[in-house]
Short mmCIF file of C-alpha atoms in Angstrom, two decimals:
data_model
loop_
_atom_site.label_atom_id
_atom_site.label_comp_id
_atom_site.label_asym_id
_atom_site.label_seq_id
_atom_site.Cartn_x
_atom_site.Cartn_y
_atom_site.Cartn_z
CA UNK A 223 3.89 19.12 17.37
CA UNK A 224 3.63 16.70 20.29
CA UNK A 225 1.20 13.76 20.55
CA UNK A 226 -1.20 15.79 22.81
CA UNK A 227 -1.30 18.54 21.03
CA UNK A 228 -2.29 16.71 17.90
CA UNK A 229 -5.09 14.96 19.42
CA UNK A 230 -6.08 18.39 20.83
CA UNK A 231 -6.16 19.75 17.21
CA UNK A 232 -8.35 16.87 16.06
CA UNK A 233 -11.07 16.98 18.63
CA UNK A 234 -10.32 13.64 19.88
CA UNK A 235 -11.78 12.93 23.18
CA UNK A 236 -12.70 10.09 25.79
CA UNK A 237 -12.32 6.54 23.98
CA UNK A 238 -11.41 8.33 20.57
CA UNK A 239 -8.49 9.75 21.94
CA UNK A 240 -7.36 6.62 23.20
CA UNK A 241 -7.77 4.80 20.30
CA UNK A 242 -6.06 7.70 18.27
CA UNK A 243 -2.82 7.53 20.70
CA UNK A 244 -2.61 3.62 20.24
CA UNK A 245 -2.61 3.57 16.97
CA UNK A 246 0.50 6.81 16.71
CA UNK A 247 2.43 4.76 19.36
CA UNK A 248 2.23 1.62 16.93
CA UNK A 249 3.10 3.49 13.93
CA UNK A 250 5.97 5.32 15.90
CA UNK A 251 7.06 1.85 17.46
CA UNK A 252 7.73 0.52 13.32
CA UNK A 253 9.49 3.26 12.73
CA UNK A 254 11.67 3.79 15.76
CA UNK A 255 12.48 -0.24 15.46
CA UNK A 256 12.24 -0.84 11.75
CA UNK A 257 10.03 -3.71 12.33
CA UNK A 258 6.33 -3.69 11.44
CA UNK A 259 3.37 -3.53 14.17
CA UNK A 260 -0.31 -3.20 13.69
CA UNK A 261 -3.80 -2.37 15.33
CA UNK A 262 -6.48 -4.52 16.25
CA UNK A 263 -9.84 -3.97 13.94
CA UNK A 264 -11.34 -0.84 13.28
CA UNK A 265 -14.77 -0.07 12.11
CA UNK A 266 -14.81 1.95 8.78
CA UNK A 267 -15.36 5.48 11.06
CA UNK A 268 -12.22 4.79 13.15
CA UNK A 269 -9.81 4.07 9.87
CA UNK A 270 -10.71 7.63 8.70
CA UNK A 271 -9.70 8.97 11.93
CA UNK A 272 -6.59 6.99 12.00
CA UNK A 273 -5.60 8.20 8.74
CA UNK A 274 -5.95 12.06 9.51
CA UNK A 275 -3.87 11.31 12.61
CA UNK A 276 -1.31 9.69 11.04
CA UNK A 277 -0.99 12.43 8.23
CA UNK A 278 -0.83 15.17 10.68
CA UNK A 279 1.60 13.34 12.63
CA UNK A 280 3.77 12.98 9.60
CA UNK A 281 3.19 9.60 8.38
CA UNK A 282 2.65 9.22 4.50
CA UNK A 283 -0.17 6.63 3.53
CA UNK A 284 2.89 4.76 2.09
CA UNK A 285 3.60 3.70 5.81
CA UNK A 286 0.60 1.66 6.28
CA UNK A 287 -1.86 -0.60 4.73
CA UNK A 288 -4.96 -2.08 5.61
CA UNK A 289 -5.70 -5.76 5.96
CA UNK A 290 -9.52 -7.19 6.16
CA UNK A 291 -8.94 -10.48 5.46
CA UNK A 292 -10.85 -9.87 1.96
CA UNK A 293 -11.44 -7.58 -0.83
CA UNK A 294 -13.94 -4.98 0.36
CA UNK A 295 -13.92 -5.93 3.83
CA UNK A 296 -15.13 -2.86 6.81
CA UNK A 297 -13.36 -4.01 9.36
CA UNK A 298 -9.77 -3.53 8.66
CA UNK A 299 -6.59 -3.83 10.86
CA UNK A 300 -3.59 -1.28 9.67
CA UNK A 301 -0.29 -2.76 9.40
CA UNK A 302 2.95 -0.33 9.87
CA UNK A 303 5.73 -1.73 7.36
CA UNK A 304 9.05 -0.46 7.77
CA UNK A 305 11.05 0.19 4.16
CA UNK A 306 12.24 -3.61 3.42
CA UNK A 307 8.60 -4.72 3.56
CA UNK A 308 6.29 -5.15 0.80
CA UNK A 309 3.25 -3.03 0.75
CA UNK A 310 1.87 -5.00 -1.85
CA UNK A 311 -0.11 -8.27 -0.68
CA UNK A 312 0.88 -7.41 3.31
CA UNK A 313 -1.06 -9.35 5.54
CA UNK A 314 -2.24 -8.59 9.22
CA UNK A 315 -2.50 -11.17 11.56
CA UNK A 316 -5.85 -12.66 11.51
CA UNK A 317 -7.71 -15.83 10.98
CA UNK A 318 -10.83 -16.99 9.47
CA UNK A 319 -13.04 -19.22 11.00
CA UNK A 320 -16.56 -20.68 9.88
CA UNK A 321 -19.76 -21.73 12.07
CA UNK A 322 -21.91 -24.37 10.75
CA UNK A 323 -25.00 -24.64 12.03
CA UNK A 324 -28.67 -26.24 10.85
CA UNK A 325 -30.17 -23.91 8.31
CA UNK A 326 -33.42 -24.18 9.77
CA UNK A 327 -31.73 -21.96 12.71
CA UNK A 328 -31.35 -18.63 11.31
CA UNK A 329 -28.92 -16.16 12.70
CA UNK A 330 -27.99 -12.57 12.55
CA UNK A 331 -24.95 -10.48 12.63
CA UNK A 332 -26.18 -9.78 16.00
CA UNK A 333 -26.69 -13.48 17.49
CA UNK A 334 -22.86 -13.81 16.54
CA UNK A 335 -21.28 -10.80 17.94
CA UNK A 336 -23.55 -10.71 21.05
CA UNK A 337 -21.82 -14.59 20.91
CA UNK A 338 -18.22 -13.83 21.12
CA UNK A 339 -18.73 -10.57 23.35
CA UNK A 340 -20.63 -12.69 25.26
CA UNK A 341 -17.09 -14.98 25.61
CA UNK A 342 -15.15 -12.10 26.61
CA UNK A 343 -13.44 -11.41 23.22
CA UNK A 344 -13.07 -7.85 22.58
CA UNK A 345 -14.85 -5.91 19.66
CA UNK A 346 -11.56 -5.14 18.77
CA UNK A 347 -10.57 -8.58 18.02
CA UNK A 348 -13.31 -9.34 15.84
CA UNK A 349 -13.64 -8.35 12.17
CA UNK A 350 -16.09 -8.76 9.65
CA UNK A 351 -18.93 -11.47 10.14
CA UNK A 352 -19.90 -12.68 6.78
CA UNK A 353 -23.63 -14.18 7.44
CA UNK A 354 -24.83 -17.40 5.13
CA UNK A 355 -27.49 -19.75 5.20
CA UNK A 356 -25.91 -22.78 6.54
CA UNK A 357 -22.74 -20.93 7.76
CA UNK A 358 -20.86 -17.73 8.99
CA UNK A 359 -17.34 -16.90 8.52
CA UNK A 360 -15.71 -14.25 11.26
CA UNK A 361 -12.69 -13.01 11.08
CA UNK A 362 -10.30 -12.83 14.36
CA UNK A 363 -7.46 -11.59 15.25
CA UNK A 364 -5.11 -14.52 15.59
CA UNK A 365 -4.80 -14.13 19.85
CA UNK A 366 -8.44 -15.25 20.32
CA UNK A 367 -8.52 -17.88 17.19
CA UNK A 368 -7.45 -20.93 19.04
CA UNK A 369 -9.68 -20.45 22.07
CA UNK A 370 -12.47 -19.88 19.88
CA UNK A 371 -11.63 -22.88 17.64
CA UNK A 372 -11.85 -25.40 21.14
CA UNK A 373 -14.53 -23.31 23.11
CA UNK A 374 -17.18 -21.24 20.92
CA UNK A 375 -19.96 -23.91 20.66
CA UNK A 376 -23.47 -21.60 20.49
CA UNK A 377 -24.69 -18.36 19.00
CA UNK A 378 -27.65 -18.08 21.05
CA UNK A 379 -29.64 -21.81 21.84
CA UNK A 380 -28.14 -22.70 18.15
CA UNK A 381 -25.58 -25.24 18.26
CA UNK A 382 -22.62 -24.29 16.34
CA UNK A 383 -19.37 -26.54 14.57
CA UNK A 384 -16.68 -24.20 14.05
CA UNK A 385 -13.51 -24.54 12.14
CA UNK A 386 -10.96 -22.63 10.32
CA UNK A 387 -10.86 -22.00 6.76
CA UNK A 388 -8.19 -20.09 4.41
CA UNK A 389 -8.98 -16.54 3.62
CA UNK A 390 -8.95 -17.03 0.12
CA UNK A 391 -12.15 -19.94 0.82
CA UNK A 392 -14.71 -17.34 2.62
CA UNK A 393 -17.99 -17.03 1.67
CA UNK A 394 -18.75 -13.61 0.81
CA UNK A 395 -22.41 -12.69 0.76
CA UNK A 396 -23.61 -10.52 -2.10
CA UNK A 397 -24.56 -7.24 -0.41
CA UNK A 398 -28.56 -6.52 -0.30
CA UNK A 399 -29.80 -3.21 -1.42
CA UNK A 400 -32.97 -1.09 -2.31
CA UNK A 401 -32.32 1.00 -5.48
CA UNK A 402 -34.32 4.56 -5.74
CA UNK A 403 -34.49 6.46 -8.63
CA UNK A 404 -35.13 10.41 -8.05
CA UNK A 405 -34.31 13.48 -9.07
CA UNK A 406 -33.37 16.45 -7.02
CA UNK A 407 -32.46 20.29 -6.94
CA UNK A 408 -28.52 20.04 -6.58
CA UNK A 409 -26.25 17.08 -5.17
CA UNK A 410 -26.30 19.02 -1.45
CA UNK A 411 -26.28 16.26 1.29
CA UNK A 412 -29.80 17.12 2.66
CA UNK A 413 -31.34 16.45 -0.62
CA UNK A 414 -29.59 13.19 -0.74
CA UNK A 415 -30.40 11.60 2.69
CA UNK A 416 -34.14 12.97 2.06
CA UNK A 417 -33.94 10.34 -1.20
CA UNK A 418 -32.05 8.01 0.94
CA UNK A 419 -33.86 7.63 3.72
CA UNK A 420 -37.14 8.39 2.58
CA UNK A 421 -37.89 11.45 4.62
CA UNK A 422 -38.48 15.39 3.87
CA UNK A 423 -36.09 17.15 3.22
CA UNK A 424 -36.44 19.36 6.60
CA UNK A 425 -36.12 16.31 8.99
CA UNK A 426 -32.99 15.33 6.90
CA UNK A 427 -31.09 19.13 7.43
CA UNK A 428 -32.12 17.87 11.36
CA UNK A 429 -30.60 14.98 11.19
CA UNK A 430 -27.42 16.03 9.87
CA UNK A 431 -27.11 18.79 12.11
CA UNK A 432 -27.79 16.46 15.05
CA UNK A 433 -24.40 14.72 13.91
CA UNK A 434 -25.80 11.50 13.09
CA UNK A 435 -24.95 11.38 9.55
CA UNK A 436 -21.24 10.23 8.50
CA UNK A 437 -20.39 10.96 4.84
CA UNK A 438 -17.89 8.04 3.77
CA UNK A 439 -17.57 7.02 7.26
CA UNK A 440 -16.55 10.81 8.54
CA UNK A 441 -19.05 12.68 10.37
CA UNK A 442 -20.65 15.64 8.45
CA UNK A 443 -22.70 18.18 10.15
CA UNK A 444 -23.09 20.23 6.74
CA UNK A 445 -26.35 19.95 4.71
CA UNK A 446 -24.81 21.77 2.09
CA UNK A 447 -22.17 19.79 1.20
CA UNK A 448 -22.05 18.63 -2.17
CA UNK A 449 -21.88 14.98 -2.80
CA UNK A 450 -20.05 12.97 -5.87
CA UNK A 451 -21.13 9.38 -7.40
CA UNK A 452 -20.08 6.49 -4.99
CA UNK A 453 -19.91 9.11 -1.99
CA UNK A 454 -21.21 6.52 0.97
CA UNK A 455 -23.66 7.90 3.53
CA UNK A 456 -25.04 6.39 6.86
CA UNK A 457 -26.66 7.57 9.47
CA UNK A 458 -27.19 6.58 12.73
CA UNK A 459 -30.47 4.42 13.45
CA UNK A 460 -31.19 4.65 9.43
CA UNK A 461 -28.66 2.60 8.14
CA UNK A 462 -26.61 3.16 4.79
CA UNK A 463 -26.62 4.33 1.29
CA UNK A 464 -24.42 4.93 -1.42
CA UNK A 465 -24.82 7.32 -4.55
CA UNK A 466 -24.49 4.81 -7.21
CA UNK A 467 -25.56 7.16 -10.17
CA UNK A 468 -25.81 10.90 -10.91
CA UNK A 469 -27.67 11.25 -14.47
CA UNK A 470 -28.35 14.03 -17.02
CA UNK A 471 -30.70 16.94 -16.10
CA UNK A 472 -34.49 16.80 -16.38
CA UNK A 473 -36.58 19.30 -18.61
CA UNK A 474 -37.31 21.27 -15.34
CA UNK A 475 -33.56 21.29 -14.53
CA UNK A 476 -33.43 18.62 -12.00
CA UNK A 477 -30.43 16.49 -11.64
CA UNK A 478 -31.50 12.46 -11.51
CA UNK A 479 -29.79 10.32 -9.47
CA UNK A 480 -29.97 6.69 -8.55
CA UNK A 481 -29.08 5.99 -4.78
CA UNK A 482 -28.73 2.11 -3.60
CA UNK A 483 -29.82 1.72 0.63
CA UNK A 484 -28.18 -1.42 2.19
CA UNK A 485 -30.33 -3.61 3.66
#
């Protein structure tokens, strides 16, 4: 099938359709020229959709790699590599910046993202933003790194001192979460959303059917989908959690679960 038919089959519309078309073009460019190509930074959900499009277009998962600057990065760039290049250790065209500031001036992820986009840097050129108490590390595309090193002076009203660091010296903050232990009648999505987001099961079912819930970064509107240990669930306006542990049955035949909700 041609690209338009493929995108129709995926149900891609609007900005998503443009993104998927661009990614497919980059993959085809690498194959045709036998030279590496890459995308901008993609969100986890975008990575899932791009993977679907690439597989449908006949690319195998060995045809590309992903790099966000460190292990466990959420926003990553896809690299399309010719046969002569090693997949192991392949690195994208990104650089790591560290913004230092006075600790009595606490800043948030939103402060940094707003400052960068206010300078005209588009979202696709910005990777993960790793917020710390006295400094924040930001992964950026190499095309904007020099500009930021010379021009980025503040986030909000807070003055910054920006320098470059090696990716191996990144300060990666420990994830903070709230652990919830409960029992459920089954591992259905609506049952786990009820536990993870502390809401009635009926409200959980409504949230899912509204199209606001993702499982492992892919949209899911089916309340009866069964989850497995390690699955991540996110919902717009509620955050995300992952199913950390599935235990045995209680005396009443319910399943013990441990859910970790990110803070």
